[in-house]
Short mmCIF file of C-alpha atoms and ligand atoms in Angstrom, two decimals:
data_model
loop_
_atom_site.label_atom_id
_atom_site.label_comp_id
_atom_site.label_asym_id
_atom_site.label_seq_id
_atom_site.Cartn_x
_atom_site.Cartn_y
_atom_site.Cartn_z
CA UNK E 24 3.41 253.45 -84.43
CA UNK E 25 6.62 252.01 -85.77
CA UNK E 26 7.14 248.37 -85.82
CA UNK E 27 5.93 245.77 -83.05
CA UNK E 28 4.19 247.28 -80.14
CA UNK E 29 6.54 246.57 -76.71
CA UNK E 30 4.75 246.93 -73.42
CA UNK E 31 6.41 247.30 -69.76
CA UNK E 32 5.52 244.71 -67.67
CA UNK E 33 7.09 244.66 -64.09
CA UNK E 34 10.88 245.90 -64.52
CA UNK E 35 11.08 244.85 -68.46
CA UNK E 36 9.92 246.03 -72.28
CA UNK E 37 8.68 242.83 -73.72
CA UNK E 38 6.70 242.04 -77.35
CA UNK E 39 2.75 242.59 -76.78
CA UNK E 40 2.60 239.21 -77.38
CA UNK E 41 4.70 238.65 -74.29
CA UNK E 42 2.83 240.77 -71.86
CA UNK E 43 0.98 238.52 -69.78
CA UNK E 44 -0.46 238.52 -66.81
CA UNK E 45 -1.20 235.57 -64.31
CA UNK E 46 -4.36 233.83 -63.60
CA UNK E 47 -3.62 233.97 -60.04
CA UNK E 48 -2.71 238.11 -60.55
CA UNK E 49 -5.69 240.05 -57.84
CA UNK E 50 -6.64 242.60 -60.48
CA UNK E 51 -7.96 239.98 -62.27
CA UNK E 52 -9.31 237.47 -59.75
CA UNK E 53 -10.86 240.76 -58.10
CA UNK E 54 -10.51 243.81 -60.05
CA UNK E 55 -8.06 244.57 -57.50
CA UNK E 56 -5.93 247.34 -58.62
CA UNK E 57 -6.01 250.78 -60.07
CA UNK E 58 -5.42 252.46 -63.51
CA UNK E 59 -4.61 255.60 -65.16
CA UNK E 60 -5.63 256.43 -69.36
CA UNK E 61 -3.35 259.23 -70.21
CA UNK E 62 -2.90 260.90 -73.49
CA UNK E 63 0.52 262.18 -75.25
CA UNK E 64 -0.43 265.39 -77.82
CA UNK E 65 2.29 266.24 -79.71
CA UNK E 66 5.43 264.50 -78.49
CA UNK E 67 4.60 265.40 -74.81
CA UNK E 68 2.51 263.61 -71.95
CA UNK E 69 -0.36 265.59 -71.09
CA UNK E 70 -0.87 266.38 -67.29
CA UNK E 71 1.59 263.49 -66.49
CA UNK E 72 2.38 264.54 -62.91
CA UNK E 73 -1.53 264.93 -62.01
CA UNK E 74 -1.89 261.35 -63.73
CA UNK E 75 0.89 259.62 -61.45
CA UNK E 76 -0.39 261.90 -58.00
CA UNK E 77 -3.78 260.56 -58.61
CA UNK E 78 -2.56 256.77 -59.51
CA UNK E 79 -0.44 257.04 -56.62
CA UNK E 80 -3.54 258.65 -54.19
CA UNK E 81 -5.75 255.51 -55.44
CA UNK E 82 -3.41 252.86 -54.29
CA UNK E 83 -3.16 254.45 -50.81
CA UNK E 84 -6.64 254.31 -50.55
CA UNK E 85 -6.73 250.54 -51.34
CA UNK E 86 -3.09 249.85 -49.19
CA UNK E 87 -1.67 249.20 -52.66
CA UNK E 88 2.13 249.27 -52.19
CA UNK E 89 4.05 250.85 -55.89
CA UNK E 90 7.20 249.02 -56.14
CA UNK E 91 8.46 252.35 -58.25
CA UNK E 92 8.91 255.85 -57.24
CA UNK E 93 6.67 258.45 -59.10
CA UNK E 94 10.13 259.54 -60.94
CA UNK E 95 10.50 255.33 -61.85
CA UNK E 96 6.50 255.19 -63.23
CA UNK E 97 6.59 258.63 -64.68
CA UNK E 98 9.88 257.81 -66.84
CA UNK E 99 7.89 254.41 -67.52
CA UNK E 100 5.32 256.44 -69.29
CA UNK E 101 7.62 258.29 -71.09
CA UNK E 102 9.85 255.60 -72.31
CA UNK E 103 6.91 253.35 -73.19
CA UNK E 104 6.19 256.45 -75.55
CA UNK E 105 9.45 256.47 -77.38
CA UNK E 106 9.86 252.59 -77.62
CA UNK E 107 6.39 252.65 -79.64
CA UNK E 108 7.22 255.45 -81.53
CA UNK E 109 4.04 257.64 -79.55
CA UNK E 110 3.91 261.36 -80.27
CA UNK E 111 0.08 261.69 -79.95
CA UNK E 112 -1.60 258.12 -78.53
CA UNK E 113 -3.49 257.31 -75.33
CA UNK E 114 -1.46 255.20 -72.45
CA UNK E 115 -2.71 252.85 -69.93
CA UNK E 116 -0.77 252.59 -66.94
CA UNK E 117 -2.25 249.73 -64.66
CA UNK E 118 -0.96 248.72 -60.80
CA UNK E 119 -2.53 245.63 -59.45
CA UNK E 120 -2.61 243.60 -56.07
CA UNK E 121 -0.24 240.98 -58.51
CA UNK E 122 -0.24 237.50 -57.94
CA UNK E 123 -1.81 235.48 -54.79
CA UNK E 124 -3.70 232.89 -54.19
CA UNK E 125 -7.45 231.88 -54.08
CA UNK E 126 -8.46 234.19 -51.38
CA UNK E 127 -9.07 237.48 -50.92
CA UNK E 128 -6.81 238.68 -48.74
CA UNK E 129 -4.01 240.94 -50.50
CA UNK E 130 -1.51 239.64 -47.59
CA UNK E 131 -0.86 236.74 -50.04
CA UNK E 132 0.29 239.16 -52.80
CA UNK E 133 3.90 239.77 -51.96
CA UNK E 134 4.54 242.42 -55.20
CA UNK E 135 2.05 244.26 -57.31
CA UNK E 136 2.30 243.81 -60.84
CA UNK E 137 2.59 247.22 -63.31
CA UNK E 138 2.30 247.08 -66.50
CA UNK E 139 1.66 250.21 -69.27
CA UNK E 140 0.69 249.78 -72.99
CA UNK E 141 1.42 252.62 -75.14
CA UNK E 142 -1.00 253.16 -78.28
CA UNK E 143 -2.65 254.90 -80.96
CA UNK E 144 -6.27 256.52 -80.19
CA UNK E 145 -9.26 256.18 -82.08
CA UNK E 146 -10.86 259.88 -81.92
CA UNK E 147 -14.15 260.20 -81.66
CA UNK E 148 -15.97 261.40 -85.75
CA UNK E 149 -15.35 265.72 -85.53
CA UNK E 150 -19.36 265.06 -87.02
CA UNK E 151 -20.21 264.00 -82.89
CA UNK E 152 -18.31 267.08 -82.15
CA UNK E 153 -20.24 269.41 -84.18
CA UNK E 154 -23.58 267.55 -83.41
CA UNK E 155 -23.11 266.60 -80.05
CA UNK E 156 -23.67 263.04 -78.39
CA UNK E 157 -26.59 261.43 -77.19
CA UNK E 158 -26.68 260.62 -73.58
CA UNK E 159 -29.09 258.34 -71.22
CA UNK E 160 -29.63 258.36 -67.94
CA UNK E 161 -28.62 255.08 -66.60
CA UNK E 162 -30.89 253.27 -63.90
CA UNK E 163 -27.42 252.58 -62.43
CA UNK E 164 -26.51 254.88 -59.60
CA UNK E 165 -23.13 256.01 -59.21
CA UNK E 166 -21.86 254.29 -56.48
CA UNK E 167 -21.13 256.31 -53.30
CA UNK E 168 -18.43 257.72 -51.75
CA UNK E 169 -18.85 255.58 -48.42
CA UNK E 170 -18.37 252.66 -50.65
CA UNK E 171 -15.43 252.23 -53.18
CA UNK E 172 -15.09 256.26 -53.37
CA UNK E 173 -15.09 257.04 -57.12
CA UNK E 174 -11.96 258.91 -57.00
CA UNK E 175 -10.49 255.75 -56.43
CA UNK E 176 -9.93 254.74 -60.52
CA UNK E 177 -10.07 251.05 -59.87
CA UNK E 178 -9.88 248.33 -61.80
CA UNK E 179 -13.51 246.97 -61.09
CA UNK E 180 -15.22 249.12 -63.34
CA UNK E 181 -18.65 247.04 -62.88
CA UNK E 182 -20.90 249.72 -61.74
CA UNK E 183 -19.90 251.90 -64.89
CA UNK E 184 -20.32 249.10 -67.55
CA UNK E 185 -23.61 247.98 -66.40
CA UNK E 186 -24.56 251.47 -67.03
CA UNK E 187 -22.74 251.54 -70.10
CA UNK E 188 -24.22 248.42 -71.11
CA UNK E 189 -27.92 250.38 -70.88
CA UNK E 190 -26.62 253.15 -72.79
CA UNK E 191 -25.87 250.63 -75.69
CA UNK E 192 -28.77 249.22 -75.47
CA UNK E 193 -30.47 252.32 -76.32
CA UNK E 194 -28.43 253.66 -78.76
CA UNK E 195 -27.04 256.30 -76.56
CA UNK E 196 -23.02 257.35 -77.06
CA UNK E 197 -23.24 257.83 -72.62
CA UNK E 198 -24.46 256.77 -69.56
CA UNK E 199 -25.40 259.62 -66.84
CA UNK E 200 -25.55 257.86 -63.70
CA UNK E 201 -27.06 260.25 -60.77
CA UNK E 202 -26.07 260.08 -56.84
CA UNK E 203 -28.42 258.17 -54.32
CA UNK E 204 -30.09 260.91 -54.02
CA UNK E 205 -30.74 261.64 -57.97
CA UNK E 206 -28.11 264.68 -58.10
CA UNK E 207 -26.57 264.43 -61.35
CA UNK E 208 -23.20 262.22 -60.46
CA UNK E 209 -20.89 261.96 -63.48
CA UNK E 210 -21.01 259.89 -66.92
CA UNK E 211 -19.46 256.12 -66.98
CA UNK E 212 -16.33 257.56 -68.13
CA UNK E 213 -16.65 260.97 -68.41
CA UNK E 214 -17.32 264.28 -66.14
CA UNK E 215 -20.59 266.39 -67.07
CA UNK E 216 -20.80 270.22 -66.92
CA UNK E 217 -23.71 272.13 -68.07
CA UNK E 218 -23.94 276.22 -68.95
CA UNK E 219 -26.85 278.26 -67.46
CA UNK E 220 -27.40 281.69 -67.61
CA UNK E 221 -23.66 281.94 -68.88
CA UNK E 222 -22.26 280.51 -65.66
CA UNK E 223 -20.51 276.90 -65.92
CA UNK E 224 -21.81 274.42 -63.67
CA UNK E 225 -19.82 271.05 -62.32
CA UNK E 226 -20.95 268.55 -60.07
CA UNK E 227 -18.45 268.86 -56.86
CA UNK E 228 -16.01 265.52 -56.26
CA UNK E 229 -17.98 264.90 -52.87
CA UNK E 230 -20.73 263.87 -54.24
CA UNK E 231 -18.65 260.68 -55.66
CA UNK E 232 -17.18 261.24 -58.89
CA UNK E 233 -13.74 260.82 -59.84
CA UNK E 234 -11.88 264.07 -59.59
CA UNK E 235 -10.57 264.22 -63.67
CA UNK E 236 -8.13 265.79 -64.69
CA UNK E 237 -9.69 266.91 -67.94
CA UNK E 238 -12.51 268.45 -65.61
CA UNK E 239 -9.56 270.39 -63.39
CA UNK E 240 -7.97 271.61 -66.44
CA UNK E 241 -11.20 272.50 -68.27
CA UNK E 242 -12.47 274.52 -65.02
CA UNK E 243 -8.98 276.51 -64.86
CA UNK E 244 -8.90 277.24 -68.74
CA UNK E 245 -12.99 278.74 -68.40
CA UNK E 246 -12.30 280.73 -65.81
CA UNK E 247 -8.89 281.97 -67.59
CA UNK E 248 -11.14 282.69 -70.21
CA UNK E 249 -13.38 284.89 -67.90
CA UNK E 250 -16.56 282.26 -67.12
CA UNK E 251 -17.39 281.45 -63.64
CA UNK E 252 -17.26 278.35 -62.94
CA UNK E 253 -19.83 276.75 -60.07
CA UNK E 254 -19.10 273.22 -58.31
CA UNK E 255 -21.97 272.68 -57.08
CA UNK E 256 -25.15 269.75 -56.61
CA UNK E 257 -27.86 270.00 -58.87
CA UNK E 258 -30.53 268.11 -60.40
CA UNK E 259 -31.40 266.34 -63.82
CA UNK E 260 -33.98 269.02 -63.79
CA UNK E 261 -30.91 271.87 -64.27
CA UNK E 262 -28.91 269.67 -66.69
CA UNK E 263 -32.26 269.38 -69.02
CA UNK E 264 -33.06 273.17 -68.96
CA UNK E 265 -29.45 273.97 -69.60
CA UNK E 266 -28.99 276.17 -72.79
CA UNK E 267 -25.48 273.53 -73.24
CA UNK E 268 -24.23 270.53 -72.06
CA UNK E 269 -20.71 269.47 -72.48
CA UNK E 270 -18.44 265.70 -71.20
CA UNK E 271 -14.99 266.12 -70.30
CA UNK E 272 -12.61 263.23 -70.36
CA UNK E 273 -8.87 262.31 -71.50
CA UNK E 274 -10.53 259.91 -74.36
CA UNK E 275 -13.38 262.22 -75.39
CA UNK E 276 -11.49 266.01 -74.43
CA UNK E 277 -14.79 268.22 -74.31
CA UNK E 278 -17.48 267.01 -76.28
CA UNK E 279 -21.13 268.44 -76.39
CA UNK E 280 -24.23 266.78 -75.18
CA UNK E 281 -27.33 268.24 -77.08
CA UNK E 282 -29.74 264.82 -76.39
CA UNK E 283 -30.15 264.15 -72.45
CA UNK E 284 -32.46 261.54 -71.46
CA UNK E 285 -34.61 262.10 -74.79
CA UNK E 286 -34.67 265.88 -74.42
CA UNK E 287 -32.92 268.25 -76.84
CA UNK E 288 -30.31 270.30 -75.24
CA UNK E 289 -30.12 274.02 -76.42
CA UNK E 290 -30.02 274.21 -79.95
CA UNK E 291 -29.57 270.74 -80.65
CA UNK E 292 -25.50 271.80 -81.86
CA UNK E 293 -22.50 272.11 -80.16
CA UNK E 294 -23.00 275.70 -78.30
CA UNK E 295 -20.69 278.72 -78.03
CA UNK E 296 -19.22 278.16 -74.60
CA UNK E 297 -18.49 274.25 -75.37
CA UNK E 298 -16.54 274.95 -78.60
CA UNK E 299 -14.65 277.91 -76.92
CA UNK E 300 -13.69 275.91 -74.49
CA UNK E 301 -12.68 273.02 -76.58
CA UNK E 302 -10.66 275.08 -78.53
CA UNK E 303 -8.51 276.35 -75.72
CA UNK E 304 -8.41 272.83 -74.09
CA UNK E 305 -7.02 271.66 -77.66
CA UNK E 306 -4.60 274.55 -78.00
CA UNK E 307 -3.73 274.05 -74.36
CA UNK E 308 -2.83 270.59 -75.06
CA UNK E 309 -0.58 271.41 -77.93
CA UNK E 310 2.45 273.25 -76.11
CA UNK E 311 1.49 271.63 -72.47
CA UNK E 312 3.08 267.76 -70.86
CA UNK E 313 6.11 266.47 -69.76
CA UNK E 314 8.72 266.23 -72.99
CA UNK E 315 8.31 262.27 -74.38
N1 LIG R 13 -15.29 259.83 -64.79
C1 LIG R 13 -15.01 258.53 -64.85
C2 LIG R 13 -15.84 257.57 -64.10
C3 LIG R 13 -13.92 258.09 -65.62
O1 LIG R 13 -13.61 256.80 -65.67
C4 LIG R 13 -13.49 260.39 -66.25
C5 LIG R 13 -14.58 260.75 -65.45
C6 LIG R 13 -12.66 261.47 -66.88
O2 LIG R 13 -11.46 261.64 -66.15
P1 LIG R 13 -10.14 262.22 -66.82
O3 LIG R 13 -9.16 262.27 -65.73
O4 LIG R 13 -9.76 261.26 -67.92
O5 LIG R 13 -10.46 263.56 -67.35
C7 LIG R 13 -13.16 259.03 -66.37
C8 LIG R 13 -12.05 258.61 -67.28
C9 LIG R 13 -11.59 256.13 -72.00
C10 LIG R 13 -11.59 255.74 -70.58
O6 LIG R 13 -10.98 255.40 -72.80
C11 LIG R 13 -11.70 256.72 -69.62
C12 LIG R 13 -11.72 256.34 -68.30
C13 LIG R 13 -11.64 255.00 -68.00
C14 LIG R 13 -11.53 254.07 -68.96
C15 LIG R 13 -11.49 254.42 -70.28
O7 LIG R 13 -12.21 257.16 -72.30
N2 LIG R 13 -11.80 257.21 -67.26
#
């Protein structure tokens, strides 16, 4: 990054020192909002369109009005990259209810506020990518569809940090948190996939996970690659068994899991099909994304 950070805040670039927020704003009084994280590789926005259909799909599902056009937010992105001097950095684009009063009701909130901060990213050590991460399983179930549907990326993340919070606790680098039911759900920030019997297995979005886009483009590239790729329920039992475990995510990319709720996965390494598949993502990422 070159010089002072600027952030967009509701129509204007403004010093980070600048960009604030109201007490009275919803997405704080009530985590009333939705967010995207996005990551620029290589002087391009990766998956930006997918990013902006889901951001947009969230705030329908929570009668969130955008007072921009996808074209307005998606050049916000972009020039919120070249004013911080971004060719590879991690974006947070955030829409909230914007500023009411003490009650609930939205009807108070006459204009959402949108704000996007443009940074650097702190990459996870390559050593976790070679050895893999620890993971827990949280006592925190993922919270169901019929509720605030996880593909909704909202800004009241609760549910996810308390099980984050365990994983810390523990020494664990993630949180599983399973379904109602005990199906394997989806980490607090991060898909799950496992490999058995050389076919790659994914938990499908109905069970209530957020749909990522790092799990879309990771399914596509494996079975570009020749794997077959299974959406489909199964059980802590499978994941444990599994001869590799790997997380998806825009922070993380594809990183392997060889420690799942105290077990060894595999080898205890980063397996074949993970670091195949990491590789592609990576050299998918290089020459992929909407021009910064
Ligand atoms: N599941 C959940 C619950 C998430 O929050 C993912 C999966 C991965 O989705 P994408 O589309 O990124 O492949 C997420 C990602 C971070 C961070 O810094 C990530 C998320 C939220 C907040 C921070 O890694 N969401």
């Amino acid at each position: 990054m070159s010089g002072k950070q600027v952030i967009y805040i509701n129509g204007e670039f403004v010093d980070a020192a600048d960009a604030k927020v109201s007490v009275y704003d919803h997405g704080l009084l009530y985590g009333d909002g939705v967010f995207e994280g996005i990551r620029a590789y290589n002087g391009r926005v990766f998956k930006l369109k997918e990013h902006i259909d889901r951001l947009y799909n969230a705030a329908k599902a929570i009668a969130l009005d955008i007072p921009l056009s996808k074209e307005q937010m998606s050049e916000v992105v972009l020039e919120s990259c070249r004013k911080n001097g971004i060719a590879d950095g991690y974006i947070r684009l955030v829409v909230t209810r914007g500023v009411g009063d003490l009650g609930l009701s939205p009807m108070k909130c006459p204009k959402a506020t949108v704000f996007c901060i443009a940074a650097t990213i702190t990459l996870y050590p390559q050593e976790m990518y070679d050895n893999g991460l620890k993971v827990m399983v949280s006592s925190v179930r993922r919270n169901k569809a019929t509720i605030v549907d996880p593909q909704v990326k909202s800004l009241n993340y609760l549910n996810n940090i308390l099980a984050r919070i365990e994983a810390d606790r523990t020494g664990a680098a993630e949180a599983l948190m399973l379904t109602e039911d005990g199906l394997v759900a989806e980490c607090s920030a991060d898909n799950l996939f496992i490999v058995r019997n050389g076919e790659i297995w994914t938990p499908p979005i109905h069970l209530g996970i957020l749909d990522g886009i790092t799990r879309s483009t990771v399914i596509a590239l494996a079975q570009e690659n020749g794997y077959t790729v299974k959406e489909k329920e199964f059980t802590l039992f499978n994941a444990i068994t599994a001869a590799e475990c790997f997380l998806t995510g825009t922070a993380a990319e594809l990183i392997a899991v060889t420690e799942l709720d105290g077990k060894v996965i595999g080898s205890g390494r980063a397996g074949d099909v993970t670091k195949a598949l990491l590789s592609a993502f990576q050299d998918h990422t290089k020459g992929n994304g909407a021009k910064i």
